[in-house]
Short mmCIF file of C-alpha atoms and ligand atoms in Angstrom, two decimals:
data_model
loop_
_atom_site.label_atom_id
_atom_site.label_comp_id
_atom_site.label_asym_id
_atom_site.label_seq_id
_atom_site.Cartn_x
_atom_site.Cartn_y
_atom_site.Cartn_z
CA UNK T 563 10.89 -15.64 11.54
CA UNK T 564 13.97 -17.59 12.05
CA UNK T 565 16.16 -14.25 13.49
CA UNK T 566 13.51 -12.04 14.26
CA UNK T 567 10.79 -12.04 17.48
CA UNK T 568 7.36 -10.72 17.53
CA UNK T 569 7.32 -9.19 20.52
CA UNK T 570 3.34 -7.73 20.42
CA UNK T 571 0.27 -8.71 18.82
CA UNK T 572 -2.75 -6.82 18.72
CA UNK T 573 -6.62 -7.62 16.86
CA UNK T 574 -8.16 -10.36 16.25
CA UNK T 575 -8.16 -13.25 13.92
CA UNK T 576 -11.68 -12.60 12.24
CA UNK T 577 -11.04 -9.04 10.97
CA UNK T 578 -6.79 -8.05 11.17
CA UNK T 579 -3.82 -8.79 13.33
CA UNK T 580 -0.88 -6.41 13.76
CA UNK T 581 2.29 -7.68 14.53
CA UNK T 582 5.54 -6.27 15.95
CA UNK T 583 8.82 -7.45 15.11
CA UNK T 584 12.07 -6.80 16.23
CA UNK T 585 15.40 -7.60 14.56
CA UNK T 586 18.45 -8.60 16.56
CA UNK T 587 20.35 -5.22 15.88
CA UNK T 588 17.13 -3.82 17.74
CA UNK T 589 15.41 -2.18 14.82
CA UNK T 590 11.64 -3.23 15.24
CA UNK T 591 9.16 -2.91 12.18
CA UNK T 592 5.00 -3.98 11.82
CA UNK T 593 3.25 -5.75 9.60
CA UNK T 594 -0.38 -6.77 9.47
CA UNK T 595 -2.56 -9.43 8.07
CA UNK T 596 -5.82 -9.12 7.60
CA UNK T 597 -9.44 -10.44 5.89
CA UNK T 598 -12.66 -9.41 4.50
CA UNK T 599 -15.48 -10.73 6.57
CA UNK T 600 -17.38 -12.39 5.58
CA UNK T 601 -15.51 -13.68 3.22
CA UNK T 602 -13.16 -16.90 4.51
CA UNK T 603 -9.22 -16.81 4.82
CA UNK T 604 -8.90 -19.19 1.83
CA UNK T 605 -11.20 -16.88 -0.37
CA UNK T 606 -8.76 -12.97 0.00
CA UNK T 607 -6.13 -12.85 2.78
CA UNK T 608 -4.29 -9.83 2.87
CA UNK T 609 -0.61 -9.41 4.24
CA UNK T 610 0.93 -5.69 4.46
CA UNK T 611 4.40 -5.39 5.19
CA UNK T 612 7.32 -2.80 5.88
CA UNK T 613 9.90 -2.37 3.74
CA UNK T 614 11.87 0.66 5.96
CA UNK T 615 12.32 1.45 9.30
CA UNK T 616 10.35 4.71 9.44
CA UNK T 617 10.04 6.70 6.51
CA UNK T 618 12.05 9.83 5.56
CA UNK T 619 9.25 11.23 3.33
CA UNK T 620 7.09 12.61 6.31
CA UNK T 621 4.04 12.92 4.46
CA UNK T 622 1.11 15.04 5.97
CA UNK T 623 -1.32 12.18 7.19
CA UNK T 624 1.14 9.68 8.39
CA UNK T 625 3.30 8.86 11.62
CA UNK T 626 5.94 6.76 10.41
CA UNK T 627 7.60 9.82 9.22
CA UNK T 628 10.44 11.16 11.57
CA UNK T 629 11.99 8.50 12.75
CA UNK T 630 13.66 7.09 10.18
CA UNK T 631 16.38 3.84 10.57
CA UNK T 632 17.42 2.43 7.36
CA UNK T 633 16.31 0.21 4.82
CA UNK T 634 15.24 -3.58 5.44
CA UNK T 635 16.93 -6.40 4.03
CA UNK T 636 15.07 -8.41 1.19
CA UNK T 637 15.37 -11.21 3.85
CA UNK T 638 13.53 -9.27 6.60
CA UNK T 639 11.29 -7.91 4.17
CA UNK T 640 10.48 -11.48 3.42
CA UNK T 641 10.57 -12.67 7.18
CA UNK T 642 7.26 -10.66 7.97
CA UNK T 643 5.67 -12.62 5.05
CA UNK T 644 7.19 -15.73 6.39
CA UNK T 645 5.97 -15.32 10.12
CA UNK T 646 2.28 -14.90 8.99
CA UNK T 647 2.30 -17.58 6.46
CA UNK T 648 3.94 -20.26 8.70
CA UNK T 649 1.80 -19.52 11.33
CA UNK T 650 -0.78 -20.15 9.33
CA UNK T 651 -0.07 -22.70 6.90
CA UNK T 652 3.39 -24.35 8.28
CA UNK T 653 3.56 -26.49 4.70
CA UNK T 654 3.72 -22.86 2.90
CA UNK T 655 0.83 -24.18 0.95
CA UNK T 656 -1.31 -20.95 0.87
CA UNK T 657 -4.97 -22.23 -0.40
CA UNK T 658 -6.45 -18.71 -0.61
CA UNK T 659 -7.67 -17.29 -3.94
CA UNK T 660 -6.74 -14.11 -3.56
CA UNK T 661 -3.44 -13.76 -1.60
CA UNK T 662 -2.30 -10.36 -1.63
CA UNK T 663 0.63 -9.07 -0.36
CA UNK T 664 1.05 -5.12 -0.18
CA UNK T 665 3.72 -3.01 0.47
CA UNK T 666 2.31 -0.52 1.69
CA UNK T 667 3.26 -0.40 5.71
CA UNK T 668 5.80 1.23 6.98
CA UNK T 669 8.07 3.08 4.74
CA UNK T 670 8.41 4.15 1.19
CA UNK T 671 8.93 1.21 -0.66
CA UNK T 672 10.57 2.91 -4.12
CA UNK T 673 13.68 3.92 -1.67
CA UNK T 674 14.84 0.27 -0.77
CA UNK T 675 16.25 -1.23 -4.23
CA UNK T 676 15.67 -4.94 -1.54
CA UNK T 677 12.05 -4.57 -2.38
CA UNK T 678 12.81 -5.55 -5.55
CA UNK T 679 15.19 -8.75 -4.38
CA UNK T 680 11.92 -9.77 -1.90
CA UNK T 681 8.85 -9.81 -4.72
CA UNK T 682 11.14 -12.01 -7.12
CA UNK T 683 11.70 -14.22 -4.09
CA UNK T 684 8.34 -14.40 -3.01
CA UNK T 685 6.65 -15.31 -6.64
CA UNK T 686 8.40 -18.84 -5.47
CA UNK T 687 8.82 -18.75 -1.65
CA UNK T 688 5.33 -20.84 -1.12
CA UNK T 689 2.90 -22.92 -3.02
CA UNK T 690 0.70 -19.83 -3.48
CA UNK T 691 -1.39 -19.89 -6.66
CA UNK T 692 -3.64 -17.17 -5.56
CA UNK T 693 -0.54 -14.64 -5.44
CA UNK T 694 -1.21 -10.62 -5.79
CA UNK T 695 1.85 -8.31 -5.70
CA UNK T 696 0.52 -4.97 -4.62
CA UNK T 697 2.85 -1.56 -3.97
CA UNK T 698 1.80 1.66 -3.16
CA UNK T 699 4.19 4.32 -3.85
CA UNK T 700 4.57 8.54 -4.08
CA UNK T 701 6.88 8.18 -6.92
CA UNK T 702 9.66 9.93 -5.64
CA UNK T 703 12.07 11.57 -7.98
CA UNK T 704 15.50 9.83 -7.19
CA UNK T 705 13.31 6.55 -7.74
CA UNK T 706 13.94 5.93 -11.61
CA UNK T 707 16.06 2.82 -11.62
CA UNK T 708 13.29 1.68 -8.69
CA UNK T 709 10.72 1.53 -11.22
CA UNK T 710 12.72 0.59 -14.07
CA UNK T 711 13.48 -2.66 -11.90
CA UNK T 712 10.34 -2.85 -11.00
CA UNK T 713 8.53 -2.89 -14.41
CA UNK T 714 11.28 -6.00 -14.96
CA UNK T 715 9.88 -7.63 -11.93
CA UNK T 716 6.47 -7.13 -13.19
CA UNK T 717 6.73 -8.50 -16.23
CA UNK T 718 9.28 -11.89 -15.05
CA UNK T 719 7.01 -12.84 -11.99
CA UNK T 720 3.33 -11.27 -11.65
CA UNK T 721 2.42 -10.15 -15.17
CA UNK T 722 -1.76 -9.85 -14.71
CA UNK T 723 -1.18 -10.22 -10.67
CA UNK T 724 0.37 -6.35 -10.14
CA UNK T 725 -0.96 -4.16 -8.22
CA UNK T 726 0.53 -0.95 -8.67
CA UNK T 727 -0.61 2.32 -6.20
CA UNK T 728 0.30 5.88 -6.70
CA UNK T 729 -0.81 7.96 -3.87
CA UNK T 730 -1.30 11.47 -5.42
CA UNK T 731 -3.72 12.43 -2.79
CA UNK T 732 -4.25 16.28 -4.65
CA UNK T 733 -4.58 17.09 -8.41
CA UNK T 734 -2.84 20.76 -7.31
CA UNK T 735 0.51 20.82 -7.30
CA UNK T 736 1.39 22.93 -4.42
CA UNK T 737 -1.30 21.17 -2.19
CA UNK T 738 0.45 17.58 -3.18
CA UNK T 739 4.20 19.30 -2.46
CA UNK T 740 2.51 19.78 1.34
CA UNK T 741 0.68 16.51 1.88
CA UNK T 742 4.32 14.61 0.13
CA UNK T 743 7.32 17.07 1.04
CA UNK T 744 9.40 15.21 -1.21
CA UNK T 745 10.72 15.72 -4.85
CA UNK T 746 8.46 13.55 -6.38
CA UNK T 747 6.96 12.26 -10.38
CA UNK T 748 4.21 14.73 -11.20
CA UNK T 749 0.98 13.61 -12.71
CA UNK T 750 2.82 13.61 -16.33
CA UNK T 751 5.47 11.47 -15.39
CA UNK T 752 2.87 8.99 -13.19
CA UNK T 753 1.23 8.83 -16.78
CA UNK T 754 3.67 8.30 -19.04
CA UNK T 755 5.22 5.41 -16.73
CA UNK T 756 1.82 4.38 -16.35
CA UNK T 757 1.69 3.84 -20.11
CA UNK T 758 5.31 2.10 -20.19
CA UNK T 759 3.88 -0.45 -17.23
CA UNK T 760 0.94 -1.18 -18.43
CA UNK T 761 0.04 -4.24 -20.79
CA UNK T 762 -3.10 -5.91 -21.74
CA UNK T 763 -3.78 -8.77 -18.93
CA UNK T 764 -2.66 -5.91 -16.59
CA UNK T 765 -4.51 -4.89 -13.18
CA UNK T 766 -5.24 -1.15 -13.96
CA UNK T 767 -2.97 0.94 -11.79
CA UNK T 768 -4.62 3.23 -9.05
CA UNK T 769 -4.26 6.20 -8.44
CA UNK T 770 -5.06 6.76 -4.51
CA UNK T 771 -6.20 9.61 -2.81
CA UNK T 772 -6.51 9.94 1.03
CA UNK T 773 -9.11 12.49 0.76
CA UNK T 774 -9.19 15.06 3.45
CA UNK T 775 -12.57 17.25 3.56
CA UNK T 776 -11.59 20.09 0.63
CA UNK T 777 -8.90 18.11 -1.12
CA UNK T 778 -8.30 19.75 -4.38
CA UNK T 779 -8.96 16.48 -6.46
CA UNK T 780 -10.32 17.57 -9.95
CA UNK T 781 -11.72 14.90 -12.01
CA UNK T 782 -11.01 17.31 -15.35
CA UNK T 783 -7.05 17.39 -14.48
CA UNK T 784 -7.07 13.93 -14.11
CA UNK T 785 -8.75 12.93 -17.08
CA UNK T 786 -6.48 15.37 -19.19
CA UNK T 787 -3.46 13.23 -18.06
CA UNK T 788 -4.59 9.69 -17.16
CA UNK T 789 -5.84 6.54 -19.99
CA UNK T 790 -9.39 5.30 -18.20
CA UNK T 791 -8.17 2.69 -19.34
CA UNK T 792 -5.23 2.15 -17.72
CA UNK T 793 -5.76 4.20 -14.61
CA UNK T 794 -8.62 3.86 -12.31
CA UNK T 795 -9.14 6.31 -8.93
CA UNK T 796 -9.61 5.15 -5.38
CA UNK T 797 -10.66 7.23 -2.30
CA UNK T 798 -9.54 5.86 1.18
CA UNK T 799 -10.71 7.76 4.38
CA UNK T 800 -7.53 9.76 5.71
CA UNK T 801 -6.72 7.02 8.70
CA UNK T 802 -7.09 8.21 12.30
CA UNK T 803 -3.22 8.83 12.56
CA UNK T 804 -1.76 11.29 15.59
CA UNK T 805 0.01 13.73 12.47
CA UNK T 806 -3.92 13.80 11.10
CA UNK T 807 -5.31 15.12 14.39
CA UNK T 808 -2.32 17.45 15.27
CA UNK T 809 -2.88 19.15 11.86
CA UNK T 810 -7.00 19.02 12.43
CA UNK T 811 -7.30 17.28 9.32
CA UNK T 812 -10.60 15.31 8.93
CA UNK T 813 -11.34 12.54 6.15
CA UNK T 814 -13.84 13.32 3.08
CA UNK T 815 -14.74 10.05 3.44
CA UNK T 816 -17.51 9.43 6.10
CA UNK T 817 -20.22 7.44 6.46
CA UNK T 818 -22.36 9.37 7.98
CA UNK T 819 -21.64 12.38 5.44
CA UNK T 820 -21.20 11.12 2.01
CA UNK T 821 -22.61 14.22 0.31
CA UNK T 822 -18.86 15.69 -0.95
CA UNK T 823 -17.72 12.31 -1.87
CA UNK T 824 -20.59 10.96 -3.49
CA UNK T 825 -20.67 14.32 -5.56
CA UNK T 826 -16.45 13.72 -6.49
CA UNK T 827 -17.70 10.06 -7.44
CA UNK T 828 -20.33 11.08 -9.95
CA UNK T 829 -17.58 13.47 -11.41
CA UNK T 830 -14.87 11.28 -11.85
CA UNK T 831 -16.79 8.36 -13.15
CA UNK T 832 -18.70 10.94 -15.67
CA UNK T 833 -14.62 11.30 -16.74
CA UNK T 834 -14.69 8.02 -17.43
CA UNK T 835 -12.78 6.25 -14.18
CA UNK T 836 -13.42 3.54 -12.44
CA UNK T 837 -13.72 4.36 -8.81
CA UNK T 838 -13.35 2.54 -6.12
CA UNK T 839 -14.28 3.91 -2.61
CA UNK T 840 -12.70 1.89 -0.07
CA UNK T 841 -14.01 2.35 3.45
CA UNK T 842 -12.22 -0.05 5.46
CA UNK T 843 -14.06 -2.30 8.35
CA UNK T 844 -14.40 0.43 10.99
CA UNK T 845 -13.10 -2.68 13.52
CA UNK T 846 -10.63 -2.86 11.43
CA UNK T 847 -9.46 1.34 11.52
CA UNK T 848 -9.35 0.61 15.63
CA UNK T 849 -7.18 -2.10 15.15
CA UNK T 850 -5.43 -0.16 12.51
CA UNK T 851 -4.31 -2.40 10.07
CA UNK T 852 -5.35 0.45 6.82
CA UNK T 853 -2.17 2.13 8.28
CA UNK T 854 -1.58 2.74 12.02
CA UNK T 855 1.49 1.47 13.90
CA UNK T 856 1.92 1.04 17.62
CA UNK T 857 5.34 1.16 17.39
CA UNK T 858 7.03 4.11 19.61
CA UNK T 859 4.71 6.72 20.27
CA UNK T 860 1.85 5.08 17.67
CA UNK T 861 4.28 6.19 14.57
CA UNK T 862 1.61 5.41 11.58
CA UNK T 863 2.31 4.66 7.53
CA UNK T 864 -0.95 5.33 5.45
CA UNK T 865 0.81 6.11 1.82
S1 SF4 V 1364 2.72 7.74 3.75
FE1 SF4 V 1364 4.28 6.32 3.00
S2 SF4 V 1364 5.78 7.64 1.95
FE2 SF4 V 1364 4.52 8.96 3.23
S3 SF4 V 1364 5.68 9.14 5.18
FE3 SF4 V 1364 4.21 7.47 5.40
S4 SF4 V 1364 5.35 5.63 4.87
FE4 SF4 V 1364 6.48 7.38 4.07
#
């Protein structure tokens, strides 16, 4: 990270690292890279990075809300990327199968047009055959041209190696306008981009949901606007954040509990979705690399 020091570093090498970076103007951001034990760093290596400083959307769940410093750079988008990989592999030969990199840290990713500057760069920036594009976005209104640009990038650089994320987190619209206080694409306008983006070859877009316990998330709404084809559902546990325990939220998603999850499961896949439940490494929650930033007063992304 030729202009830019890591100044902390916390996990561990087996499960997720989280690194802190700060810019010379000052601004600092986090990114993260992490695996899935067991399997090896040359069979899925993960790398999530920022793409602003903060986040103006302030959604419910999620402390990097609130403080919000401007837009990176395509370049120090691409310098988190950079750091990990050259520590790593210094040739920029990355050997692993699966090499995903997610914007999904800190920051909503349709409001910096450089996002869009840093995935064409990276489809070339190392020998990485294994290559995953993956962003996670609310869709927010002003965002048009993002996605426009975005389906363009999609369809030059990663066409069948695209992941594409909308967190909708509630099928009720005044519930979603709380958790995402932002003018943002209802579940309409998710489809019918949905159906623009999506080609055969495609990864099937997601549609995430942070479930808190009593989420209104009704398989029957979905269904009536979203191809099972084209659109699978995933449930993530709402992430330990500070905003999630000042607002006494607590995650549908537990372990030890499964009964209202495992019921919202059966119903969605009797829609026809594929589901995916993703309940992260609980090592890896602690170290937070699912969302959780130790930046400032533990500011946390989770979107
Ligand atoms: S979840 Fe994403 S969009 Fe929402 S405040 Fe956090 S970083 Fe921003």
């Amino acid at each position: 990270v030729s202009e830019t020091r890591v100044v902390s570093e916390f996990g561990n090498d087996s499960v997720a690292k989280v690194y802190v970076a700060q810019f010379p103007d000052g601004r600092m951001v986090e990114f993260v890279e992490s695996l899935q034990p067991p399997r090896p760093r040359e069979e899925k290596w993960v790398v999530i990075v920022s793409s602003l400083f903060g986040c103006p959307v302030k959604c419910a769940m999620c402390d990097a809300g609130g403080d919000y410093r401007g837009q990176l750079s395509a370049e120090q988008i691409l310098a988190q990327t950079d750091y990990v990989v050259r520590s790593r592999y210094p040739d920029g030969i990355v050997p692993a199968k699966r090499f995903k990199v997610q914007f999904a840290r800190m920051g909503e990713p349709a409001l910096n047009p450089a996002v869009l500057e840093a995935l064409s760069k990276l489809k070339t920036r190392y020998t990485a055959p294994g290559l995953v594009a993956c962003l996670s976005t609310v869709a927010p209104a002003a965002s048009g041209k993002f996605f426009e640009g975005l389906l363009d990038v999609k369809e030059n650089y990663y066409r069948g190696r695209f992941q594409l994320q909308f967190s909708v987190h509630s099928t009720d619209a005044k519930e979603r306008d709380a958790i995402i206080p932002v003018a943002k694409w209802g579940l309409g306008q998710i489809s019918r981009f949905g159906d623009t983006w999506f080609r055969p070859g495609d990864m099937k877009i997601t549609l995430n949901f942070a479930a808190a316990k009593g989420s209104k998330i009704d398989p029957a709404v979905l269904a009536s606007h979203f191809d099972t084809r084209r659109f699978l559902v995933k449930l993530t546990p709402l992430n330990p954040t500070k905003a999630v325990a000042r607002r006494g939220m607590e995650t549908m998603l537990d372990p030890d509990a499964p009964a209202e999850s495992d019921q919202l499961v059966q119903a969605l896949r009797d829609e026809g979705f594929e589901v995916i439940v993703s309940i992260g490494d609980q090592e890896e929650n602690r170290i937070g690399s699912n969302c959780g930033m130790y930046l400032g007063d533990g500011a946390v992304k989770s979107s």
